[in-house]
Short mmCIF file of C-alpha atoms in Angstrom, two decimals:
data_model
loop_
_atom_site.label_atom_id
_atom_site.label_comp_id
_atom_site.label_asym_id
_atom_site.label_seq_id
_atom_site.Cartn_x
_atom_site.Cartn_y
_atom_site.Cartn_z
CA UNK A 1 -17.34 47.37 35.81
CA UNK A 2 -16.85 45.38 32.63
CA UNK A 3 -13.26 44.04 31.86
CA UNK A 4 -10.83 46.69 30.35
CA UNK A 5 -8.77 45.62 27.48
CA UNK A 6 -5.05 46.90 26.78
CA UNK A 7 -6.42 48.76 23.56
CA UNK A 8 -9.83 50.16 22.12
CA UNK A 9 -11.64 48.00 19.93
CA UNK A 10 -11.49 48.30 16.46
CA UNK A 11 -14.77 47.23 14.45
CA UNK A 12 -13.54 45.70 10.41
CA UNK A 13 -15.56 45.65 8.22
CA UNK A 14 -17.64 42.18 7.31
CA UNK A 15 -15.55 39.39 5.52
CA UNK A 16 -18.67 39.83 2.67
CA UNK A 17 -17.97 43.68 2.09
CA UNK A 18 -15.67 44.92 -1.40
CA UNK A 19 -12.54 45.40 -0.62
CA UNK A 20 -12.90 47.99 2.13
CA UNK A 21 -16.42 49.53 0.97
CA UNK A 22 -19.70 48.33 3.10
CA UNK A 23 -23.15 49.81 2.58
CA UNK A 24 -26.47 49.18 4.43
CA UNK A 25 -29.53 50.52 4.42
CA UNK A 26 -32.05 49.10 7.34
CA UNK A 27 -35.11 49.90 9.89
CA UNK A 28 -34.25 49.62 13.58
CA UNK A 29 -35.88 49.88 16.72
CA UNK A 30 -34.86 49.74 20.22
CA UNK A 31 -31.61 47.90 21.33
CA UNK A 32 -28.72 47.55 18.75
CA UNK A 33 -28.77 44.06 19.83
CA UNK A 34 -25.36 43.70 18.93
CA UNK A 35 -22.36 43.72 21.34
CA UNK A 36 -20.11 45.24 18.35
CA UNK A 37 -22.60 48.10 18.10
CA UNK A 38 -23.41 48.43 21.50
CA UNK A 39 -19.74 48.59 23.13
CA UNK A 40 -17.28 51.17 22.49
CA UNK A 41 -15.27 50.90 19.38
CA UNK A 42 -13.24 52.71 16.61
CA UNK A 43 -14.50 51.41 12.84
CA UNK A 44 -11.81 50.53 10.62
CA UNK A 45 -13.05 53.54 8.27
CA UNK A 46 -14.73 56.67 7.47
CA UNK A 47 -17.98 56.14 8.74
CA UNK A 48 -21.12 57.96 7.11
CA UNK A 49 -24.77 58.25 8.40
CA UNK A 50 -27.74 59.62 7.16
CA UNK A 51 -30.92 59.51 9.12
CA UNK A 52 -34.04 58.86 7.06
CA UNK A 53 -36.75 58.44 9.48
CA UNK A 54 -36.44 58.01 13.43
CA UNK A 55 -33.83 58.80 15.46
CA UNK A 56 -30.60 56.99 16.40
CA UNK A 57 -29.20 57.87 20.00
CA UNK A 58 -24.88 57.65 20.12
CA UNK A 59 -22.35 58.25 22.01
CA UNK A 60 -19.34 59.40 20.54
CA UNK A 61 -16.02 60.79 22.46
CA UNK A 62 -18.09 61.44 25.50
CA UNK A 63 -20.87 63.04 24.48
CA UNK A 64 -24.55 61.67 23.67
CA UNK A 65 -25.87 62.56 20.06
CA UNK A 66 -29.69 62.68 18.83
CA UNK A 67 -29.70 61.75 15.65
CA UNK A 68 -32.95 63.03 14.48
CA UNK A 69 -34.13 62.62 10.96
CA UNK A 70 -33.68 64.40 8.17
CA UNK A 71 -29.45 64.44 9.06
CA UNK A 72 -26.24 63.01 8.17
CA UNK A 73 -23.04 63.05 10.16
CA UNK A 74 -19.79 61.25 9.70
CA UNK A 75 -17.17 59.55 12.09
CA UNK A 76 -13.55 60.10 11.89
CA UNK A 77 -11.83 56.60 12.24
CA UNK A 78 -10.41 57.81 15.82
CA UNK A 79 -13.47 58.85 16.68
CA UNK A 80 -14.43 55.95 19.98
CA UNK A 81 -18.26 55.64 19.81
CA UNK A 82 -21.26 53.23 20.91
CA UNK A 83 -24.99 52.94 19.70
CA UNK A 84 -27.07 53.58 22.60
CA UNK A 85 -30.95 53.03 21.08
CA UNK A 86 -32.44 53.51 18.04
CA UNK A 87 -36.38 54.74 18.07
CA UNK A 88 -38.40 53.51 14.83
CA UNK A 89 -35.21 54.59 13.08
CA UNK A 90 -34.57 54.03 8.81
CA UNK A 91 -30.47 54.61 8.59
CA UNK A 92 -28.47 54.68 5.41
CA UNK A 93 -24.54 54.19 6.42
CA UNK A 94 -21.44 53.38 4.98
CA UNK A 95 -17.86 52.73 5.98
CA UNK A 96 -14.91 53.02 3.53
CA UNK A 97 -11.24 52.92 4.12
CA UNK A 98 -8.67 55.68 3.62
CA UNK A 99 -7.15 53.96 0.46
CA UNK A 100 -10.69 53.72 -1.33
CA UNK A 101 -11.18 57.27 -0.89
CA UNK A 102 -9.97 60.19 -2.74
CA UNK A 103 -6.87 62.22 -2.34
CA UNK A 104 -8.80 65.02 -2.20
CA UNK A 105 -11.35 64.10 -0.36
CA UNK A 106 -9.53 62.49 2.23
CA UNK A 107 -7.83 65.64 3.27
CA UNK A 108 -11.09 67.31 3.55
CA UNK A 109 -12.89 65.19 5.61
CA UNK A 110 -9.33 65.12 8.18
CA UNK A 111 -10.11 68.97 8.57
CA UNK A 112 -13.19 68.49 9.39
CA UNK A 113 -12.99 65.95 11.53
CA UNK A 114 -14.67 65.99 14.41
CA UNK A 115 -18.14 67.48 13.65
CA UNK A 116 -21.75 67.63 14.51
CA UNK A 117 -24.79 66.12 13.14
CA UNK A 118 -26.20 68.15 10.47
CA UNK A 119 -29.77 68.52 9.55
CA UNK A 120 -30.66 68.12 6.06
CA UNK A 121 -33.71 69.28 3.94
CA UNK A 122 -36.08 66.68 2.40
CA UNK A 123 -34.74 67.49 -0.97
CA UNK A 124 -31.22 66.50 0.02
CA UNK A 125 -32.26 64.16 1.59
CA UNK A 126 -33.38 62.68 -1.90
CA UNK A 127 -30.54 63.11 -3.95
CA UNK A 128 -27.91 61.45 -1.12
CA UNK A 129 -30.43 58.38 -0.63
CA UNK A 130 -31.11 58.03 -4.67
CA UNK A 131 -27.15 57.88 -5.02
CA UNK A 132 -26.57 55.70 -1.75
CA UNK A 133 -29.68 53.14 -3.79
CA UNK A 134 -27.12 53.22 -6.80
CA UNK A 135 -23.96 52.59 -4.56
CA UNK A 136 -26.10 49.41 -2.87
CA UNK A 137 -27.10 48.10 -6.17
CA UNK A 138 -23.91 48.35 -7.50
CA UNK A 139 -22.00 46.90 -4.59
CA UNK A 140 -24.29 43.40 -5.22
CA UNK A 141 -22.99 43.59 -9.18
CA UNK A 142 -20.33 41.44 -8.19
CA UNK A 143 -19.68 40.18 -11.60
CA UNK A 144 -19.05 43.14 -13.48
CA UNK A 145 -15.33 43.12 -14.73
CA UNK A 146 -14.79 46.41 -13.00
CA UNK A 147 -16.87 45.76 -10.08
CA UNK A 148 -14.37 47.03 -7.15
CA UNK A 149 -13.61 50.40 -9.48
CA UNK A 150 -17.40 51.27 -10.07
CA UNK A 151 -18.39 50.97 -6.75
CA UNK A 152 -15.51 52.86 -5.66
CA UNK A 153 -16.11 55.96 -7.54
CA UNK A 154 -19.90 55.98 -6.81
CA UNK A 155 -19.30 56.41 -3.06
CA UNK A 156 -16.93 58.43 -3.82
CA UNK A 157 -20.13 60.97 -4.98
CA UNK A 158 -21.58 59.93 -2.32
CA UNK A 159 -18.92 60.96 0.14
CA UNK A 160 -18.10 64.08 -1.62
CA UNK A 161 -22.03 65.08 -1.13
CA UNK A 162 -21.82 65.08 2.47
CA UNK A 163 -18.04 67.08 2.69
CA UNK A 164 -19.95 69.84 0.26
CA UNK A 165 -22.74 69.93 2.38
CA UNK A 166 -20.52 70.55 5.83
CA UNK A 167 -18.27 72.67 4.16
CA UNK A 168 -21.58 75.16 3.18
CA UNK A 169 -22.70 75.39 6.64
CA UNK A 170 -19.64 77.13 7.46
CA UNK A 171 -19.15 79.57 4.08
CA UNK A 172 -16.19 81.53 4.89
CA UNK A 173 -15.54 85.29 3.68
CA UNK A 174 -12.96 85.33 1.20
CA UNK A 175 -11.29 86.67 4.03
CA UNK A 176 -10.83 83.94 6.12
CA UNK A 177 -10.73 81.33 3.48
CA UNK A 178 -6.96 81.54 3.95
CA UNK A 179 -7.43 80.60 7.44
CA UNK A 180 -9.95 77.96 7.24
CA UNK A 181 -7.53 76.29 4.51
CA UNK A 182 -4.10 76.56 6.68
CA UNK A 183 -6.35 75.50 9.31
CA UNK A 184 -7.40 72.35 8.08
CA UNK A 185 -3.74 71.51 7.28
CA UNK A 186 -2.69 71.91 10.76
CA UNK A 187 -5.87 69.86 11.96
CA UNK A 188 -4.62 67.06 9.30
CA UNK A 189 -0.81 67.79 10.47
CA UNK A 190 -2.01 67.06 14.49
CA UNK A 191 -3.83 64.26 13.50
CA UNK A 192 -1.07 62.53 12.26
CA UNK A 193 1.51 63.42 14.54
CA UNK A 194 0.05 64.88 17.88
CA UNK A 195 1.73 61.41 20.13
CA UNK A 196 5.36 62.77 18.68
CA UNK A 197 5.00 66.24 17.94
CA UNK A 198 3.97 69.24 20.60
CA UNK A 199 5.12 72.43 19.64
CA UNK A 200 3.37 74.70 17.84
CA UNK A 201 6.63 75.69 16.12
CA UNK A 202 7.29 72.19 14.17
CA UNK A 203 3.79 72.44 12.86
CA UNK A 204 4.74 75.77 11.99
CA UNK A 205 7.92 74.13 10.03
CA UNK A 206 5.92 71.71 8.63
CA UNK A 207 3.51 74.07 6.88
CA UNK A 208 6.33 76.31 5.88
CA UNK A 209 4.85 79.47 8.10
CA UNK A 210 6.21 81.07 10.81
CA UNK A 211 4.35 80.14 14.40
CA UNK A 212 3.17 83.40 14.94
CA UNK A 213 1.25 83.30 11.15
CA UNK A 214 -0.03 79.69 11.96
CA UNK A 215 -1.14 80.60 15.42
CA UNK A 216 -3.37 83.72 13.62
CA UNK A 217 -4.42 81.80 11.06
CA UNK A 218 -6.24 78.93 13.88
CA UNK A 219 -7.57 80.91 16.07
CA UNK A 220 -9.37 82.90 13.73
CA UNK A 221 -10.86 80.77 12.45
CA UNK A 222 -11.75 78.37 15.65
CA UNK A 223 -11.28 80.91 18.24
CA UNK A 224 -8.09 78.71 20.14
CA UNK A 225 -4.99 78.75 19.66
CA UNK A 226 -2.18 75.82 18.47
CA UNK A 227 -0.98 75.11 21.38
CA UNK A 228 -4.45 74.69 22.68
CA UNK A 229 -5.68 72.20 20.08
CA UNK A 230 -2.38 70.31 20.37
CA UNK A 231 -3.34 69.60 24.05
CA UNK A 232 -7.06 69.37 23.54
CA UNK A 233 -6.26 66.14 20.99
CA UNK A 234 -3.27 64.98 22.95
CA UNK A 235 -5.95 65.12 26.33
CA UNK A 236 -8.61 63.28 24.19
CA UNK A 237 -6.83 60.61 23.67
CA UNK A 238 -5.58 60.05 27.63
CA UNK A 239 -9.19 60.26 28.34
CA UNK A 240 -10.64 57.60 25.39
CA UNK A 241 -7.88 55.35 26.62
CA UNK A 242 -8.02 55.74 30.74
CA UNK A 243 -11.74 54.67 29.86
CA UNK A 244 -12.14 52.22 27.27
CA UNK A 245 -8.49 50.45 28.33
CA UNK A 246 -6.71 48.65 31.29
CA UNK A 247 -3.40 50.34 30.85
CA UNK A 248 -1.84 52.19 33.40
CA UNK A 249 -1.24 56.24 33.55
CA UNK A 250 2.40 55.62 33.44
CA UNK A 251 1.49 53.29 29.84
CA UNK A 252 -0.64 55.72 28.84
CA UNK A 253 1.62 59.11 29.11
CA UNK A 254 4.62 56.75 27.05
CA UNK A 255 1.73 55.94 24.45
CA UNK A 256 1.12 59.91 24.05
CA UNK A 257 4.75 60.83 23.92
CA UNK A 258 5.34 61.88 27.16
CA UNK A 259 8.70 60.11 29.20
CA UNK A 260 7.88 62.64 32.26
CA UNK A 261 5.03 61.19 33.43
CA UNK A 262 4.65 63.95 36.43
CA UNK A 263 4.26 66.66 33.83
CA UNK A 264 2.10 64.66 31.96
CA UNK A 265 -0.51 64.02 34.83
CA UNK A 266 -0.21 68.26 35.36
CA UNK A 267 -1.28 68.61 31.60
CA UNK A 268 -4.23 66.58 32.25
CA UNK A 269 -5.23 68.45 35.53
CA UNK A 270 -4.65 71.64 33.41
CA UNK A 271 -6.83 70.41 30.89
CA UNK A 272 -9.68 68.26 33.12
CA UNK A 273 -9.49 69.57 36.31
CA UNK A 274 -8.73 66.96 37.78
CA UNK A 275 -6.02 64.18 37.35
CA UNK A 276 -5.99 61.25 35.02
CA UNK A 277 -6.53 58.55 38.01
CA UNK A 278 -9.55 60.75 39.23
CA UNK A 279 -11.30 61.15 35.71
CA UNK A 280 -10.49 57.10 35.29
CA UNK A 281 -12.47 56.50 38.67
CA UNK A 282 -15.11 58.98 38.23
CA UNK A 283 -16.14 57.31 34.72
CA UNK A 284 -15.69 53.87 36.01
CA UNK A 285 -18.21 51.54 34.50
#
């Protein structure tokens, strides 16, 4: 089993990137060949793919991901991930941090957060790798007076491309639209605050809407309920950490917010089915 750290490791972004922005656009094939690639890590941003050709293989938060061209899909900076293999693979990608990006935009992509790889059509696929070619030729106009701004806005576009494109797989009736937008508050709200707040009530507060309104609201339009996401996140968490860290259960439950570390272990079982020290030894490296 490889060493375990006290923390997950966080990837920055290259000493030659603007400011917070990086952009690449490269063929691979096979290995990653890179240990910051290849282990598992956080990146110090929003993280943006698109697939051109080929496939990229990932794992992210457990789960392996086939990245077959034409797609796109984007990583929350929580989200713990590795690059398993790329096969004759052409990948567009960008990572940009949260003050670079848009108000707007960064609540978005928070309610989104996490999602799935997304196939794209070949004439999408044009317009989002014309604009990423702009964003890469901009971000080598390092003289320009305005250099950091211009390149700023442009992936901007580019990153407001990809939230329009998730948000029309999902087209809500006017109906629900309610719901969809109170629930991507809450999934902001837990985001933030799901190691010191657990009741579905202080969300509630929060948001200015009575539990039983948020509650609706949630699980109509994911089909669970607040409680459930609350521990689902919380659980997520316990597992990236018993994983990809050294620290103890006991370190672990304090880190999530929870002094009673009996009742914490139960709410893993609950979850899991089984307890934290059995999930760490079953996914032992």
């Amino acid at each position: 089993m490889s060493k375990k750290t006290n923390h997950i490791p966080v990837n920055k972004l290259p000493q030659e990137s603007c400011r917070g922005i990086m952009m690449m656009r490269e063929s691979f094939n096979g290995s990653p060949n890179s240990e910051q690639v290849e282990r598992s890590h956080r990146d110090g941003g929003y993280t943006f793919i698109i697939q051109e050709k080929g496939k990229t293989i990932i794992e992210i938060d457990f789960q392996t991901h086939h990245i077959e061209a034409t797609a796109v899909i984007f990583l929350h900076p929580h989200q713990v991930h590795r690059v398993i293999a790329f096969e004759d693979a052409m990948i567009s990608t960008w990572i940009i941090t949260e003050e670079n990006l848009r108000p707007e935009y960064l609540s978005l992509l928070e309610g989104l957060a996490p999602v799935q790889v997304m196939a794209v059509t070949q004439e999408t696929l044009a317009v989002l790798t014309e604009t990423v070619a702009l964003c890469i030729k901009l971000s080598e106009q390092k003289t320009e007076v305005l250099y950091h701004s211009i390149l700023k806005e442009s992936v901007n576009t580019l990153v407001t491309q990809i939230i329009s494109h998730y948000l029309a797989l999902s087209k809500p009736s006017e109906h629900h639209a309610r719901f969809e937008d109170i629930t991507r508050e809450f999934k902001t709200a837990l985001e933030k605050h799901y190691k010191s707040t657990k009741k579905p009530s202080e969300y509630a507060a929060q948001m200015n809407l009575s539990p039983s309104y948020l509650n609706e609201c949630v699980k109509a339009a994911t089909g669970k309920s607040v409680s459930s996401h609350i521990r689902q996140r919380v659980v997520l968490e316990a597992k990236r950490l018993l994983y990809h860290s050294g620290k103890s259960v006991k370190e672990i439950a304090g880190e999530l917010g929870y002094d009673d570390y009996s009742y914490f272990t139960r709410l893993f079982n609950k979850v899991v089915s089984m307890t934290p020290i059995a999930f760490r030894d079953k996914n032992r490296e």
